[in-house]
GROMACS .gro file of C-alpha atoms in nm:
model
  331
    1MET     CA    1 -15.261  -2.171  14.650
    2LEU     CA    2 -15.176  -2.349  14.329
    3ILE     CA    3 -15.149  -2.733  14.311
    4SER     CA    4 -15.014  -2.965  14.039
    5GLN     CA    5 -14.885  -3.307  13.971
    6ILE     CA    6 -14.546  -3.430  13.831
    7ARG     CA    7 -14.488  -3.794  13.687
    8ASN     CA    8 -14.160  -3.925  13.831
    9GLU     CA    9 -13.925  -4.169  13.651
   10ASP     CA   10 -14.019  -4.450  13.875
   11GLY     CA   11 -14.387  -4.402  13.785
   12SER     CA   12 -14.493  -4.224  14.107
   13THR     CA   13 -14.643  -3.890  14.136
   14THR     CA   14 -14.525  -3.576  14.312
   15VAL     CA   15 -14.796  -3.330  14.420
   16ALA     CA   16 -14.656  -2.975  14.426
   17VAL     CA   17 -14.811  -2.659  14.573
   18ARG     CA   18 -14.705  -2.299  14.575
   19ALA     CA   19 -14.833  -1.950  14.604
   20PRO     CA   20 -14.840  -1.747  14.287
   21GLY     CA   21 -14.490  -1.635  14.196
   22GLU     CA   22 -14.318  -1.861  14.442
   23VAL     CA   23 -14.125  -2.172  14.422
   24ALA     CA   24 -14.335  -2.502  14.429
   25ARG     CA   25 -14.271  -2.756  14.705
   26ALA     CA   26 -14.360  -3.131  14.727
   27VAL     CA   27 -14.647  -3.240  14.954
   28ASN     CA   28 -14.518  -3.493  15.199
   29GLY     CA   29 -14.662  -3.830  15.162
   30ALA     CA   30 -14.913  -3.724  14.901
   31ALA     CA   31 -14.983  -3.994  14.637
   32SER     CA   32 -15.195  -3.769  14.422
   33VAL     CA   33 -15.410  -3.459  14.415
   34TYR     CA   34 -15.717  -3.696  14.398
   35ALA     CA   35 -15.614  -3.880  14.722
   36LEU     CA   36 -15.551  -3.540  14.905
   37ALA     CA   37 -15.897  -3.407  14.784
   38MET     CA   38 -16.079  -3.720  14.883
   39ASP     CA   39 -15.912  -3.716  15.231
   40ALA     CA   40 -16.016  -3.357  15.283
   41ALA     CA   41 -16.369  -3.410  15.147
   42ASN     CA   42 -16.427  -3.716  15.362
   43ALA     CA   43 -16.281  -3.560  15.680
   44GLY     CA   44 -16.478  -3.229  15.620
   45ARG     CA   45 -16.175  -3.021  15.629
   46SER     CA   46 -16.012  -2.786  15.386
   47LEU     CA   47 -15.762  -2.903  15.125
   48LYS     CA   48 -15.521  -2.631  15.265
   49ASP     CA   49 -15.547  -2.777  15.623
   50THR     CA   50 -15.506  -3.120  15.489
   51ILE     CA   51 -15.176  -3.020  15.297
   52GLU     CA   52 -15.055  -2.822  15.607
   53ALA     CA   53 -15.094  -3.142  15.818
   54LYS     CA   54 -14.865  -3.333  15.584
   55GLY     CA   55 -14.617  -3.065  15.552
   56LEU     CA   56 -14.394  -2.960  15.260
   57GLY     CA   57 -14.080  -3.109  15.141
   58ALA     CA   58 -13.821  -3.040  14.861
   59ALA     CA   59 -13.857  -2.752  14.606
   60VAL     CA   60 -13.987  -2.859  14.270
   61ASP     CA   61 -13.885  -2.705  13.938
   62LEU     CA   62 -14.231  -2.701  13.745
   63GLU     CA   63 -14.092  -2.527  13.446
   64LYS     CA   64 -13.821  -2.800  13.403
   65ALA     CA   65 -14.085  -3.073  13.463
   66TYR     CA   66 -14.299  -2.905  13.187
   67ALA     CA   67 -14.007  -2.895  12.945
   68GLU     CA   68 -13.928  -3.261  13.002
   69GLY     CA   69 -14.303  -3.359  12.941
   70ARG     CA   70 -14.348  -3.477  13.298
   71LEU     CA   71 -14.652  -3.260  13.399
   72LEU     CA   72 -14.967  -3.461  13.447
   73PRO     CA   73 -15.316  -3.301  13.433
   74PRO     CA   74 -15.347  -3.151  13.790
   75ILE     CA   75 -15.599  -3.417  13.896
   76THR     CA   76 -15.638  -3.762  13.765
   77HIS     CA   77 -15.830  -4.064  13.870
   78PRO     CA   78 -15.704  -4.416  13.928
   79ASP     CA   79 -15.982  -4.536  13.688
   80PRO     CA   80 -16.024  -4.281  13.409
   81ALA     CA   81 -16.381  -4.388  13.362
   82HIS     CA   82 -16.460  -4.199  13.688
   83LEU     CA   83 -16.340  -3.861  13.559
   84HIS     CA   84 -16.595  -3.657  13.365
   85LEU     CA   85 -16.533  -3.390  13.127
   86THR     CA   86 -16.829  -3.170  13.066
   87GLY     CA   87 -16.918  -2.809  12.991
   88THR     CA   88 -17.161  -2.538  12.930
   89GLY     CA   89 -17.198  -2.262  12.665
   90LEU     CA   90 -17.354  -1.928  12.597
   91THR     CA   91 -17.262  -1.825  12.944
   92HIS     CA   92 -17.023  -1.527  12.869
   93LEU     CA   93 -17.125  -1.174  12.781
   94GLY     CA   94 -16.836  -1.098  12.543
   95SER     CA   95 -16.611  -0.793  12.572
   96ALA     CA   96 -16.721  -0.488  12.760
   97ALA     CA   97 -16.746  -0.290  12.437
   98THR     CA   98 -17.001  -0.512  12.288
   99ARG     CA   99 -17.208  -0.624  12.604
  100ASP     CA  100 -17.447  -0.336  12.581
  101ALA     CA  101 -17.512  -0.396  12.206
  102MET     CA  102 -17.550  -0.768  12.245
  103HIS     CA  103 -17.807  -0.711  12.529
  104LYS     CA  104 -18.003  -0.464  12.321
  105LYS     CA  105 -18.006  -0.694  12.014
  106THR     CA  106 -18.142  -0.990  12.207
  107THR     CA  107 -18.402  -0.799  12.397
  108GLU     CA  108 -18.545  -0.587  12.121
  109ALA     CA  109 -18.559  -0.854  11.858
  110ALA     CA  110 -18.904  -1.035  11.799
  111GLU     CA  111 -18.903  -1.359  11.967
  112GLU     CA  112 -18.980  -1.559  11.645
  113THR     CA  113 -18.677  -1.406  11.462
  114LEU     CA  114 -18.424  -1.529  11.722
  115THR     CA  115 -18.214  -1.848  11.683
  116ASP     CA  116 -18.238  -2.111  11.952
  117SER     CA  117 -17.880  -2.008  12.059
  118MET     CA  118 -17.982  -1.654  12.092
  119LYS     CA  119 -18.292  -1.741  12.282
  120MET     CA  120 -18.077  -1.944  12.527
  121PHE     CA  121 -17.822  -1.652  12.551
  122ARG     CA  122 -18.117  -1.422  12.649
  123MET     CA  123 -18.252  -1.671  12.904
  124GLY     CA  124 -17.915  -1.643  13.075
  125LEU     CA  125 -17.906  -1.272  13.070
  126GLU     CA  126 -18.248  -1.269  13.239
  127GLY     CA  127 -18.215  -1.554  13.483
  128GLY     CA  128 -17.860  -1.678  13.505
  129LYS     CA  129 -17.775  -1.505  13.827
  130PRO     CA  130 -18.046  -1.596  14.073
  131GLN     CA  131 -18.079  -1.437  14.414
  132PRO     CA  132 -17.979  -1.644  14.727
  133GLY     CA  133 -18.221  -1.923  14.779
  134GLU     CA  134 -18.367  -1.908  14.424
  135THR     CA  135 -18.283  -2.134  14.118
  136GLY     CA  136 -18.181  -1.977  13.814
  137VAL     CA  137 -18.237  -2.076  13.445
  138GLN     CA  138 -18.059  -2.385  13.329
  139PRO     CA  139 -17.778  -2.348  13.069
  140GLU     CA  140 -17.673  -2.521  12.758
  141TRP     CA  141 -17.479  -2.831  12.860
  142PHE     CA  142 -17.264  -3.099  12.687
  143TYR     CA  143 -17.059  -3.392  12.757
  144LYS     CA  144 -16.694  -3.417  12.626
  145GLY     CA  145 -16.579  -3.764  12.756
  146ASN     CA  146 -16.417  -3.925  13.052
  147GLY     CA  147 -16.056  -3.931  13.180
  148THR     CA  148 -15.927  -4.114  12.863
  149SER     CA  149 -15.991  -3.776  12.691
  150ALA     CA  150 -15.809  -3.568  12.931
  151VAL     CA  151 -15.476  -3.462  12.777
  152ALA     CA  152 -15.178  -3.360  12.999
  153PRO     CA  153 -15.024  -3.004  12.956
  154GLY     CA  154 -14.767  -3.002  12.693
  155SER     CA  155 -14.906  -3.312  12.517
  156ALA     CA  156 -15.098  -3.304  12.184
  157LEU     CA  157 -15.469  -3.254  12.146
  158VAL     CA  158 -15.555  -3.513  11.878
  159SER     CA  159 -15.832  -3.425  11.635
  160PRO     CA  160 -16.005  -3.738  11.488
  161ALA     CA  161 -15.940  -3.804  11.115
  162PHE     CA  162 -16.319  -3.753  11.053
  163ALA     CA  163 -16.326  -3.401  11.217
  164GLU     CA  164 -16.377  -3.102  11.002
  165ASP     CA  165 -16.178  -2.869  11.229
  166GLY     CA  166 -15.982  -2.862  11.556
  167GLY     CA  167 -15.996  -2.552  11.745
  168GLU     CA  168 -15.924  -2.402  12.084
  169GLU     CA  169 -16.171  -2.264  12.337
  170PRO     CA  170 -16.005  -2.084  12.631
  171GLU     CA  171 -16.207  -2.133  12.936
  172MET     CA  172 -16.223  -2.175  13.316
  173ALA     CA  173 -16.272  -2.526  13.444
  174GLY     CA  174 -16.424  -2.605  13.786
  175ILE     CA  175 -16.244  -2.906  13.951
  176TYR     CA  176 -16.460  -3.122  14.179
  177VAL     CA  177 -16.445  -3.446  14.370
  178ILE     CA  178 -16.757  -3.636  14.512
  179SER     CA  179 -16.714  -3.754  14.880
  180ASP     CA  180 -16.792  -4.095  14.991
  181LYS     CA  181 -17.131  -3.957  15.111
  182GLY     CA  182 -17.216  -3.833  14.754
  183MET     CA  183 -17.147  -3.460  14.830
  184PRO     CA  184 -16.966  -3.247  14.554
  185PHE     CA  185 -16.670  -3.054  14.675
  186ARG     CA  186 -16.495  -2.803  14.464
  187ILE     CA  187 -16.109  -2.789  14.466
  188GLY     CA  188 -16.083  -2.486  14.261
  189PHE     CA  189 -16.037  -2.359  13.916
  190ALA     CA  190 -15.796  -2.408  13.633
  191VAL     CA  191 -15.738  -2.270  13.274
  192ALA     CA  192 -15.876  -2.512  13.026
  193ASN     CA  193 -15.868  -2.579  12.645
  194GLU     CA  194 -16.212  -2.706  12.555
  195PHE     CA  195 -16.093  -2.837  12.219
  196SER     CA  196 -16.386  -2.860  11.959
  197ASP     CA  197 -16.485  -2.894  11.606
  198HIS     CA  198 -16.635  -2.561  11.509
  199LYS     CA  199 -16.696  -2.636  11.143
  200THR     CA  200 -16.922  -2.929  11.244
  201GLU     CA  201 -17.099  -2.721  11.510
  202ARG     CA  202 -17.160  -2.428  11.250
  203VAL     CA  203 -17.339  -2.682  11.007
  204ASN     CA  204 -17.636  -2.725  11.250
  205TYR     CA  205 -17.658  -2.666  11.631
  206LEU     CA  206 -17.805  -3.018  11.661
  207TRP     CA  207 -17.442  -3.133  11.588
  208LEU     CA  208 -17.309  -2.957  11.892
  209ALA     CA  209 -17.283  -3.280  12.077
  210HIS     CA  210 -17.072  -3.441  11.800
  211SER     CA  211 -16.855  -3.131  11.788
  212LYS     CA  212 -16.781  -3.157  12.165
  213LEU     CA  213 -16.685  -3.517  12.182
  214ARG     CA  214 -16.304  -3.426  12.159
  215GLN     CA  215 -16.013  -3.424  12.384
  216ALA     CA  216 -15.946  -3.152  12.634
  217SER     CA  217 -15.673  -3.033  12.840
  218PHE     CA  218 -15.655  -2.838  13.171
  219GLY     CA  219 -15.407  -2.689  13.407
  220PRO     CA  220 -15.112  -2.723  13.452
  221GLU     CA  221 -15.210  -2.597  13.805
  222ILE     CA  222 -15.542  -2.571  13.991
  223ARG     CA  223 -15.599  -2.256  14.174
  224VAL     CA  224 -15.758  -2.372  14.509
  225GLY     CA  225 -16.052  -2.180  14.627
  226ALA     CA  226 -16.312  -1.945  14.465
  227ALA     CA  227 -16.242  -1.786  14.125
  228PRO     CA  228 -16.187  -1.409  14.099
  229ASP     CA  229 -16.479  -1.215  13.991
  230ASP     CA  230 -16.292  -1.073  13.689
  231ILE     CA  231 -16.063  -1.303  13.503
  232ARG     CA  232 -15.848  -1.176  13.221
  233GLY     CA  233 -15.622  -1.407  13.015
  234THR     CA  234 -15.473  -1.446  12.674
  235SER     CA  235 -15.528  -1.702  12.422
  236ARG     CA  236 -15.273  -1.753  12.123
  237ILE     CA  237 -15.190  -1.982  11.850
  238LEU     CA  238 -14.820  -2.044  11.748
  239ARG     CA  239 -14.723  -2.174  11.418
  240SER     CA  240 -14.359  -2.253  11.335
  241GLY     CA  241 -14.276  -2.078  11.651
  242LYS     CA  242 -14.440  -1.758  11.559
  243VAL     CA  243 -14.766  -1.594  11.697
  244LEU     CA  244 -15.034  -1.663  11.430
  245TRP     CA  245 -15.316  -1.530  11.637
  246GLU     CA  246 -15.350  -1.386  11.981
  247LYS     CA  247 -15.651  -1.235  12.170
  248PRO     CA  248 -15.748  -1.152  12.524
  249PHE     CA  249 -16.038  -1.347  12.681
  250LEU     CA  250 -16.248  -1.250  12.983
  251SER     CA  251 -16.416  -1.487  13.236
  252GLY     CA  252 -16.532  -1.465  13.596
  253GLU     CA  253 -16.868  -1.376  13.694
  254ALA     CA  254 -16.825  -1.003  13.622
  255ASN     CA  255 -16.812  -1.115  13.248
  256MET     CA  256 -17.073  -1.388  13.250
  257SER     CA  257 -17.441  -1.403  13.221
  258HIS     CA  258 -17.469  -1.693  13.474
  259SER     CA  259 -17.314  -1.726  13.824
  260PHE     CA  260 -17.078  -2.025  13.881
  261ALA     CA  261 -17.322  -2.134  14.157
  262ASN     CA  262 -17.608  -2.150  13.918
  263LEU     CA  263 -17.403  -2.346  13.655
  264GLU     CA  264 -17.276  -2.597  13.938
  265HIS     CA  265 -17.620  -2.638  14.060
  266HIS     CA  266 -17.752  -2.740  13.714
  267HIS     CA  267 -17.480  -2.995  13.671
  268PHE     CA  268 -17.478  -3.152  14.017
  269LYS     CA  269 -17.858  -3.158  14.061
  270TYR     CA  270 -17.850  -3.491  13.858
  271GLY     CA  271 -17.767  -3.778  14.091
  272LEU     CA  272 -17.562  -3.940  13.797
  273PHE     CA  273 -17.306  -3.667  13.878
  274ARG     CA  274 -17.291  -3.729  14.252
  275GLN     CA  275 -17.149  -4.074  14.254
  276PRO     CA  276 -16.892  -4.121  14.536
  277GLY     CA  277 -16.531  -4.101  14.448
  278ASP     CA  278 -16.596  -3.947  14.089
  279ILE     CA  279 -16.394  -3.636  13.970
  280HIS     CA  280 -16.576  -3.373  13.758
  281VAL     CA  281 -16.397  -3.115  13.536
  282HIS     CA  282 -16.663  -2.877  13.414
  283MET     CA  283 -16.582  -2.607  13.163
  284PHE     CA  284 -16.769  -2.281  13.185
  285GLY     CA  285 -16.763  -2.141  12.843
  286THR     CA  286 -16.595  -1.868  12.658
  287ALA     CA  287 -16.655  -1.563  12.427
  288THR     CA  288 -16.324  -1.575  12.250
  289LEU     CA  289 -16.247  -1.815  11.952
  290SER     CA  290 -15.974  -1.807  11.678
  291PHE     CA  291 -16.231  -1.985  11.445
  292GLY     CA  292 -16.454  -1.670  11.475
  293ASP     CA  293 -16.169  -1.459  11.339
  294GLY     CA  294 -16.130  -1.677  11.029
  295ILE     CA  295 -15.827  -1.881  11.174
  296ARG     CA  296 -15.813  -2.248  11.035
  297THR     CA  297 -15.568  -2.436  11.247
  298GLU     CA  298 -15.308  -2.679  11.108
  299GLU     CA  299 -15.133  -2.979  11.238
  300GLY     CA  300 -14.828  -2.879  11.452
  301ASP     CA  301 -14.993  -2.553  11.555
  302VAL     CA  302 -14.960  -2.492  11.934
  303PHE     CA  303 -15.236  -2.357  12.159
  304GLU     CA  304 -15.133  -2.137  12.444
  305ILE     CA  305 -15.386  -2.026  12.708
  306GLU     CA  306 -15.278  -1.819  13.024
  307ALA     CA  307 -15.436  -1.634  13.304
  308ALA     CA  308 -15.193  -1.487  13.555
  309GLU     CA  309 -15.382  -1.588  13.857
  310PHE     CA  310 -15.394  -1.948  13.751
  311GLY     CA  311 -15.021  -2.039  13.725
  312LEU     CA  312 -14.825  -2.157  13.430
  313PRO     CA  313 -14.985  -2.125  13.080
  314LEU     CA  314 -15.152  -2.413  12.927
  315ARG     CA  315 -14.974  -2.535  12.608
  316ASN     CA  316 -15.089  -2.818  12.369
  317PRO     CA  317 -14.987  -2.870  11.996
  318LEU     CA  318 -15.232  -2.991  11.757
  319ALA     CA  319 -15.220  -3.333  11.597
  320ILE     CA  320 -15.446  -3.513  11.367
  321ALA     CA  321 -15.524  -3.885  11.400
  322ALA     CA  322 -15.498  -4.124  11.114
  323ALA     CA  323 -15.796  -4.274  10.986
  324GLU     CA  324 -15.933  -4.566  11.204
  325PRO     CA  325 -16.184  -4.793  11.037
  326VAL     CA  326 -16.448  -4.917  11.284
  327ALA     CA  327 -16.611  -5.266  11.226
  328ILE     CA  328 -16.918  -5.383  11.429
  329HIS     CA  329 -16.910  -5.746  11.512
  330GLN     CA  330 -17.205  -5.965  11.593
  331LEU     CA  331 -17.180  -6.176  11.900
   0.00000   0.00000   0.00000
């Protein structure tokens, strides 16, 4: 099941659900995806059962709403400060053709010659998929922002004036709510653009945190339930309506050095991330970047990320913010 949100002219929200390839229908009496998910989490029943209990109404034209700029992020919080955008890197093996070469390089090299990034990648290869009942190695982790940094599908991803670069990262994002009892519940997964400043990151890995404090977009739809083991999608950049760059990307546990369960554990082990009522959008990394192929994005470029099982493609144009002087005042 795919679930999404549409903004209506009167300011209300329509929650739409569909099976892949089928027409979407409105969920009767649903104020938002967040409200539905919290009802399900607190009642201890599935989201599917919660939706079936409400019933479905009129057909919804998602493509038309997308074209009109009325698609919302597929989950939003009434207070954006309680939606957290986070992520993890060095989690993907890369393409099947290079996987063995990567593994050989990292296991044969002397420990003292490895960069910190390669050391962490090797740790993931060796301990990122623990056996049931065991705890695996913790991954790299970063914070992107709260709900004020979540950009709707179709809206612009805005790069700060001080940024060196604004580039895409095609990823899978896990979508979670925290029940009133402080228990994390996964709604499902969505395609995401973990928008980052790769030039800044390349200068020094200690600037990774700076490079990640950027907007992000996810959706337009959430695929409810577990993710497929092997996810294959396409990431592209359009400039002046023409494809500038295009490349397939792989995700899912078959193409990762960590299991989703291990990455989830190391995020939600912190009590800070189990606060009742919060939403978490956690991005799981990628191995495909246009920046790595020498592409330098420009204002007006359009990022498009799609994976067949996850509904409509995610599209966002790139915008660059004007310089914004910041003055600190003494109270």
